Tab-separated table of C-alpha atoms in Angstrom:
chain	number	residue	atom	x	y	z
A	1295	TRP	CA	-6.791	1.335	1.073
A	1296	ASP	CA	-4.594	4.366	0.901
A	1297	PHE	CA	-7.584	6.614	0.003
A	1298	LEU	CA	-9.264	5.130	3.026
A	1299	ILE	CA	-6.389	5.869	5.196
A	1300	LEU	CA	-6.405	9.634	4.157
A	1301	PHE	CA	-10.027	10.213	4.309
A	1302	PHE	CA	-10.929	8.296	7.504
A	1303	CYS	CA	-7.705	8.219	9.719
A	1304	LEU	CA	-6.093	11.564	8.594
A	1305	PRO	CA	-9.088	13.766	9.775
A	1306	VAL	CA	-9.544	11.828	13.150
A	1307	VAL	CA	-5.700	12.245	13.956
A	1308	ILE	CA	-5.715	16.022	13.051
A	1309	PHE	CA	-9.029	16.517	15.279
A	1310	ASN	CA	-7.236	14.794	18.203
A	1311	GLU	CA	-4.184	17.188	17.853
A	1312	ILE	CA	-6.112	20.313	17.610
A	1313	THR	CA	-8.939	19.774	20.281
A	1314	LYS	CA	-6.997	17.023	22.416
A	1315	LYS	CA	-10.460	15.264	22.126
A	1316	ARG	CA	-10.906	12.049	20.343
A	1317	LEU	CA	-13.337	12.101	17.410
A	1318	LEU	CA	-15.802	9.030	17.753
A	1319	GLY	CA	-14.222	8.310	21.114
A	1320	ASP	CA	-13.249	4.507	21.873
A	1321	MET	CA	-14.230	3.431	18.383
A	1322	SER	CA	-11.662	5.574	16.808
A	1323	CYS	CA	-8.943	4.278	19.092
A	1324	ARG	CA	-9.557	0.824	17.985
A	1325	ILE	CA	-10.420	1.536	14.090
A	1326	VAL	CA	-7.572	3.806	13.208
A	1327	PRO	CA	-4.825	1.530	14.491
A	1328	PHE	CA	-6.635	-1.427	12.666
A	1329	MET	CA	-6.863	0.551	9.529
A	1330	GLU	CA	-3.194	1.536	9.602
A	1331	VAL	CA	-1.961	-1.970	10.271
A	1332	SER	CA	-4.119	-3.088	7.622
A	1333	SER	CA	-2.408	-0.549	5.095
A	1334	LEU	CA	1.003	-2.145	5.843
A	1335	GLY	CA	-0.199	-5.617	5.348
A	1336	VAL	CA	-1.984	-4.641	2.040
A	1337	THR	CA	1.233	-2.804	0.674
A	1338	THR	CA	3.389	-5.808	2.027
A	1339	PHE	CA	1.566	-8.786	0.284
A	1340	SER	CA	0.928	-6.580	-2.730
A	1341	LEU	CA	4.329	-6.041	-3.434
A	1342	CYS	CA	5.231	-9.605	-2.602
A	1343	ALA	CA	2.416	-10.593	-5.359
A	1344	LEU	CA	3.920	-8.169	-7.794
A	1345	GLY	CA	7.120	-9.630	-7.311
A	1346	ILE	CA	6.028	-13.080	-8.003
A	1347	ASP	CA	4.281	-11.904	-11.295
A	1348	ARG	CA	7.559	-10.181	-12.551
A	1349	PHE	CA	9.343	-13.331	-11.548
A	1350	HIS	CA	6.758	-15.507	-13.586
A	1351	ALA	CA	6.949	-13.003	-16.657
A	1352	ALA	CA	10.804	-13.603	-16.638
A	1353	THR	CA	10.963	-17.250	-16.284
A	1354	SER	CA	7.919	-18.026	-18.618
A	1355	PRO	CA	8.957	-19.958	-21.665
A	1356	GLN	CA	6.849	-17.638	-23.744
A	1357	ALA	CA	6.949	-14.409	-21.900
A	1358	SER	CA	6.364	-12.111	-24.780
A	1359	THR	CA	3.178	-13.935	-25.764
A	1360	ARG	CA	1.557	-14.682	-22.143
A	1361	PRO	CA	-1.965	-13.672	-22.330
A	1362	ILE	CA	-3.826	-10.916	-20.105
A	1363	GLU	CA	-4.776	-12.446	-16.668
A	1364	GLN	CA	-8.482	-12.836	-16.203
A	1365	CYS	CA	-10.376	-10.389	-14.253
A	1366	GLN	CA	-11.652	-13.087	-11.857
A	1367	SER	CA	-8.189	-14.140	-10.880
A	1368	ILE	CA	-7.193	-10.514	-10.228
A	1369	ILE	CA	-10.170	-10.103	-7.837
A	1370	ALA	CA	-9.345	-13.479	-6.157
A	1371	LYS	CA	-5.649	-12.144	-5.551
A	1372	LEU	CA	-6.871	-8.905	-4.226
A	1373	ALA	CA	-9.577	-10.527	-2.008
A	1374	VAL	CA	-6.806	-12.806	-0.415
A	1375	ILE	CA	-4.445	-9.683	0.040
A	1376	TRP	CA	-7.227	-7.557	1.642
A	1377	VAL	CA	-8.724	-10.059	3.867
A	1378	GLY	CA	-5.551	-11.501	5.000
A	1379	SER	CA	-4.292	-8.149	5.805
A	1380	MET	CA	-7.213	-7.329	7.739
A	1381	THR	CA	-7.301	-10.592	9.536
A	1382	LEU	CA	-3.784	-10.167	10.674
A	1383	SER	CA	-4.769	-6.771	12.113
A	1384	VAL	CA	-7.698	-7.969	14.188
A	1385	PRO	CA	-5.630	-7.981	17.330
A	1386	GLU	CA	-5.272	-4.305	17.010
A	1387	ILE	CA	-9.032	-3.775	17.667
A	1388	LEU	CA	-8.534	-5.532	21.208
A	1389	LEU	CA	-5.241	-3.987	22.112
A	1390	TRP	CA	-6.164	-0.117	22.147
A	1391	GLN	CA	-8.696	1.604	24.255
A	1392	LEU	CA	-9.379	5.234	25.071
A	1393	ALA	CA	-7.863	6.941	28.144
A	1394	GLN	CA	-8.084	10.300	29.670
A	1395	ASP	CA	-5.475	12.483	31.433
A	1396	THR	CA	-5.109	16.050	32.856
A	1397	SER	CA	-2.203	17.995	30.828
A	1398	PRO	CA	0.359	19.232	33.323
A	1399	VAL	CA	0.988	22.309	31.248
A	1400	SER	CA	-2.696	23.758	30.619
A	1401	GLY	CA	-4.642	21.568	33.380
A	1402	VAL	CA	-7.062	20.636	30.552
A	1403	MET	CA	-8.466	17.142	30.484
A	1404	THR	CA	-7.102	15.295	27.308
A	1405	GLU	CA	-8.203	12.119	25.537
A	1406	TYR	CA	-5.592	9.827	24.171
A	1407	CYS	CA	-5.056	6.021	23.159
A	1408	THR	CA	-3.314	3.801	25.150
A	1409	MET	CA	-2.048	0.164	24.373
A	1410	LYS	CA	-3.682	-1.653	27.022
A	1411	PRO	CA	-6.031	-4.685	26.523
A	1412	SER	CA	-9.468	-4.571	28.327
A	1413	SER	CA	-9.637	-6.680	31.352
A	1414	ASN	CA	-13.309	-7.742	30.280
A	1415	LEU	CA	-12.106	-9.908	27.626
A	1416	PRO	CA	-12.182	-13.772	28.121
A	1417	GLU	CA	-8.929	-15.054	29.656
A	1418	SER	CA	-7.861	-17.116	26.460
A	1419	ILE	CA	-8.161	-13.869	24.106
A	1420	TYR	CA	-6.762	-11.784	26.950
A	1421	SER	CA	-3.414	-13.858	26.810
A	1422	LEU	CA	-3.509	-13.858	22.961
A	1423	VAL	CA	-3.684	-10.163	22.921
A	1424	LEU	CA	-0.796	-9.923	25.494
A	1425	THR	CA	1.223	-12.293	23.575
A	1426	TYR	CA	0.810	-10.131	20.508
A	1427	GLN	CA	1.591	-6.896	22.209
A	1428	ASN	CA	4.899	-8.381	23.477
A	1429	ALA	CA	5.761	-9.398	20.082
A	1430	ARG	CA	4.400	-6.580	18.198
A	1431	MET	CA	7.626	-4.764	17.693
A	1432	TRP	CA	9.338	-7.677	16.018
A	1433	TRP	CA	6.239	-8.795	14.089
A	1434	TYR	CA	6.151	-5.364	12.646
A	1435	PHE	CA	9.874	-5.179	11.663
A	1436	GLY	CA	9.751	-8.795	10.167
A	1437	CYS	CA	6.626	-8.983	8.464
A	1438	TYR	CA	5.843	-5.427	7.379
A	1439	PHE	CA	9.398	-4.171	6.668
A	1440	CYS	CA	11.833	-7.075	6.069
A	1441	LEU	CA	9.293	-9.302	4.087
A	1442	PRO	CA	8.303	-6.827	1.152
A	1443	ILE	CA	11.868	-5.386	0.914
A	1444	LEU	CA	13.767	-8.922	0.775
A	1445	PHE	CA	11.107	-10.272	-1.520
A	1446	THR	CA	11.346	-7.733	-3.926
A	1447	VAL	CA	15.222	-7.401	-3.820
A	1448	SER	CA	15.359	-11.341	-4.404
A	1449	CYS	CA	12.731	-11.395	-7.130
A	1450	GLN	CA	14.646	-8.417	-8.905
A	1451	LEU	CA	17.930	-10.246	-8.659
A	1452	VAL	CA	16.617	-13.429	-9.951
A	1453	THR	CA	14.882	-11.730	-12.910
A	1454	ARG	CA	17.859	-9.732	-13.759
A	1455	ARG	CA	19.991	-13.035	-13.662
A	1456	ILE	CA	17.506	-14.981	-15.822
A	1457	ARG	CA	17.367	-12.030	-18.175
A	1458	GLY	CA	21.072	-11.735	-18.580
A	1459	THR	CA	21.272	-15.185	-19.436
A	1460	GLU	CA	18.424	-14.941	-22.026
A	1461	LYS	CA	20.133	-11.845	-23.791
A	1462	LYS	CA	23.358	-13.942	-24.330
A	1463	SER	CA	21.187	-16.855	-26.180
A	1464	GLU	CA	18.474	-15.089	-27.938
A	1465	CYS	CA	17.601	-11.393	-28.435
A	1466	ARG	CA	13.967	-10.381	-27.387
A	1467	GLY	CA	12.073	-7.435	-28.923
A	1468	SER	CA	13.650	-4.112	-27.812
A	1469	LYS	CA	9.761	-2.730	-26.905
A	1470	HIS	CA	8.941	-5.886	-24.883
A	1471	SER	CA	12.314	-5.593	-22.887
A	1472	GLN	CA	11.785	-1.819	-22.372
A	1473	CYS	CA	8.281	-2.271	-21.006
A	1474	GLU	CA	9.483	-5.023	-18.678
A	1475	GLY	CA	12.193	-2.679	-17.639
A	1476	HIS	CA	9.555	0.081	-16.973
A	1477	LEU	CA	7.566	-2.104	-14.770
A	1478	ASN	CA	10.475	-3.544	-12.534
A	1479	CYS	CA	11.311	0.125	-12.202
A	1480	THR	CA	7.830	0.889	-11.120
A	1481	ILE	CA	8.027	-2.232	-8.458
A	1482	ILE	CA	11.509	-0.742	-7.217
A	1483	ALA	CA	10.129	2.635	-6.747
A	1484	LEU	CA	7.010	1.610	-4.785
A	1485	THR	CA	9.307	-0.619	-2.701
A	1486	SER	CA	11.736	2.222	-2.119
A	1487	ILE	CA	8.943	4.559	-1.048
A	1488	TYR	CA	7.366	2.265	1.329
A	1489	GLY	CA	10.765	1.163	2.926
A	1490	LEU	CA	11.865	4.869	3.493
A	1491	CYS	CA	8.353	5.679	5.002
A	1492	THR	CA	8.304	2.649	7.322
A	1493	THR	CA	11.780	2.743	8.472
A	1494	PRO	CA	11.368	5.719	11.325
A	1495	GLU	CA	8.366	3.742	12.678
A	1496	ASN	CA	10.506	0.567	13.234
A	1497	VAL	CA	13.256	2.500	14.580
A	1498	CYS	CA	10.674	4.289	16.928
A	1499	ASN	CA	9.204	0.978	18.165
A	1500	ILE	CA	12.431	-0.473	18.949
A	1501	VAL	CA	13.599	2.771	20.964
A	1502	VAL	CA	10.318	2.838	22.751
A	1503	ALA	CA	10.338	-0.950	23.411
A	1504	TYR	CA	13.935	-0.706	25.294
A	1505	MET	CA	13.743	2.941	26.388
A	1506	SER	CA	10.065	3.785	27.338
A	1507	PRO	CA	10.685	3.884	31.193
A	1508	ASP	CA	12.999	6.886	30.483
A	1509	MET	CA	10.843	8.891	28.151
A	1510	SER	CA	7.980	11.188	29.036
A	1511	LYS	CA	4.628	10.895	27.861
A	1512	GLN	CA	5.073	13.925	25.486
A	1513	THR	CA	8.291	12.483	23.906
A	1514	LEU	CA	6.212	9.065	23.125
A	1515	ASP	CA	3.215	11.062	21.736
A	1516	LEU	CA	5.562	12.956	19.443
A	1517	LEU	CA	7.185	10.009	17.912
A	1518	ASN	CA	3.718	8.539	17.598
A	1519	LEU	CA	2.625	11.511	15.685
A	1520	ILE	CA	6.057	11.189	13.326
A	1521	ASN	CA	5.061	7.753	12.772
A	1522	GLN	CA	1.425	8.628	11.792
A	1523	PHE	CA	2.953	11.314	9.692
A	1524	PHE	CA	5.150	9.090	7.555
A	1525	LEU	CA	2.259	6.588	6.875
A	1526	PHE	CA	-0.065	9.691	5.711
A	1527	PHE	CA	2.841	10.426	3.209
A	1528	LYS	CA	3.177	7.187	2.093
A	1529	CYS	CA	-0.480	6.829	1.365
A	1530	SER	CA	-0.258	10.153	-0.386
A	1531	VAL	CA	2.565	9.446	-2.476
A	1532	THR	CA	1.820	5.785	-3.459
A	1533	PRO	CA	-1.179	6.801	-5.994
A	1534	VAL	CA	0.742	9.598	-7.451
A	1535	LEU	CA	3.610	7.755	-8.055
A	1536	LEU	CA	1.735	4.889	-9.757
A	1537	LEU	CA	-0.412	7.236	-11.851
A	1538	CYS	CA	2.847	8.851	-13.067
A	1539	LEU	CA	4.901	5.618	-13.710
A	1540	CYS	CA	2.198	3.429	-15.272
A	1541	ARG	CA	1.233	5.104	-18.371
A	1542	PRO	CA	-1.900	3.409	-19.317
A	1543	LEU	CA	-3.300	3.950	-15.750
A	1544	GLY	CA	-2.371	7.487	-15.724
A	1545	GLN	CA	-3.776	7.836	-19.153
A	1546	ALA	CA	-7.006	6.293	-17.972
A	1547	PHE	CA	-7.175	8.495	-14.808
A	1548	MET	CA	-6.821	11.816	-16.982
A	1549	ASP	CA	-9.367	10.615	-19.527
A	1550	CYS	CA	-11.882	10.167	-16.623
A	1551	CYS	CA	-10.907	13.561	-15.047
A	1552	CYS	CA	-11.424	15.244	-18.540
A	1553	CYS	CA	-14.529	13.451	-19.068
A	1554	CYS	CA	-15.985	14.698	-15.427
A	1555	CYS	CA	-14.709	17.992	-15.986
A	1556	GLU	CA	-15.742	18.799	-19.567
A	1557	GLY	CA	-18.720	16.461	-20.003
A	1558	CYS	CA	-19.017	13.565	-22.440
A	1559	GLY	CA	-20.756	15.056	-25.433
A	1560	PRO	CA	-22.100	13.251	-28.510
A	1561	ASP	CA	-20.123	15.653	-30.821
A	1562	THR	CA	-18.082	13.599	-33.395
A	1563	THR	CA	-14.730	15.316	-32.632
A	1564	SER	CA	-14.825	14.323	-28.986
A	1565	SER	CA	-15.771	10.850	-30.016
A	1566	GLU	CA	-12.965	10.638	-32.628
A	1567	SER	CA	-10.186	12.083	-30.145
A	1568	SER	CA	-11.635	9.580	-27.249
A	1569	ALA	CA	-11.390	6.579	-29.793
A	1570	ASP	CA	-7.712	7.651	-30.614
A	1571	SER	CA	-6.768	7.856	-26.864
A	1572	LYS	CA	-8.616	4.576	-26.322
A	1573	LEU	CA	-6.557	2.934	-29.143
A	1574	LYS	CA	-3.352	4.242	-27.673
A	1575	THR	CA	-4.286	2.973	-24.236
A	1576	GLU	CA	-5.309	-0.383	-25.432
A	1577	MET	CA	-2.013	-0.794	-27.411
A	1578	SER	CA	0.141	0.443	-24.562
A	1579	SER	CA	-1.581	-1.576	-21.821
A	1580	SER	CA	-1.134	-4.509	-23.954
A	1581	ILE	CA	2.557	-4.043	-23.405
A	1582	PHE	CA	2.071	-3.488	-19.498
A	1583	PHE	CA	0.127	-6.555	-19.036
A	1584	ASP	CA	2.527	-8.849	-21.395
A	1585	LYS	CA	-0.164	-9.257	-24.125
A	1586	PRO	CA	1.526	-9.939	-27.592
A	1587	ARG	CA	1.523	-6.839	-29.809
A	1588	GLU	CA	-1.147	-7.594	-32.437
A	1589	THR	CA	-2.154	-5.610	-35.449
A	1590	PRO	CA	-4.431	-2.806	-34.181
A	1591	PRO	CA	-7.839	-2.633	-35.470
A	1592	PRO	CA	-8.931	-0.129	-38.318
A	1593	LEU	CA	-9.234	3.370	-36.923
A	1594	LEU	CA	-12.311	3.554	-39.018
A	1595	ALA	CA	-14.305	0.996	-36.846
A	1596	LEU	CA	-13.208	2.950	-33.301
A	1597	GLY	CA	-13.625	6.205	-34.787
A	1598	THR	CA	-17.269	6.041	-35.837
A	1599	PRO	CA	-19.577	7.731	-33.258
A	1600	CYS	CA	-21.988	5.563	-31.427
């Protein structure tokens, strides 16, 4: 979803700032806020799901021998996160519309997006959209800011408390504990980046809600641009942070890049090196997904060229 934001929303915003014309017209005024709010929802519920997973890993009676989660289960959770986030963002499509105004400085007709429900909507839907508009600031603050931060902090505190008790009673394998701590650091880093990048938007929303009559349109546009800049920054940093902190994911990404750049030849040397890297990735990923360390398969079987 971060890549969708960067590849679709970022060009539209840059084009609008340069030309003062809205790319794709009224459609972009509705789709861009919808995708941006969906991005906040996807990150929020993903952090909550990761917090629950770390809590289960800490409280499981046999955490070190917990098997890898099935692919169908992971896809089902991702589907719930994505569909739920998009469903909660549907009011954004009905809330925004395209408007035109003449610039007092240059005298040129400019296009901009305004938060004003269309009067052509049915009365029941129109009243719901107005209710959403009035509660939008606190909904943002409560669901997309407080929920992931409080959820992550609570899960980390409970996990540390349980692990502290377990360390006194029994000593776990140092390798397993080290990888568990690395996963927790990854989640904390993701939450910290998310909190830092969404704080300006929530502050601006509160300021605009209580001081908008005293602010000029240029100031409001500048605040909106700052909010979008922090959102794009979060979408750019999060994948890089994941690739750097999650070693199996970063190794797999580098293998794919090298494969695309150099080409996958059938020579023995490349097949042996890819087999070795595959073995290392499988061994490290077994730690990151709480799979028990087993004796690795013989190198001969993996190193044999296909």
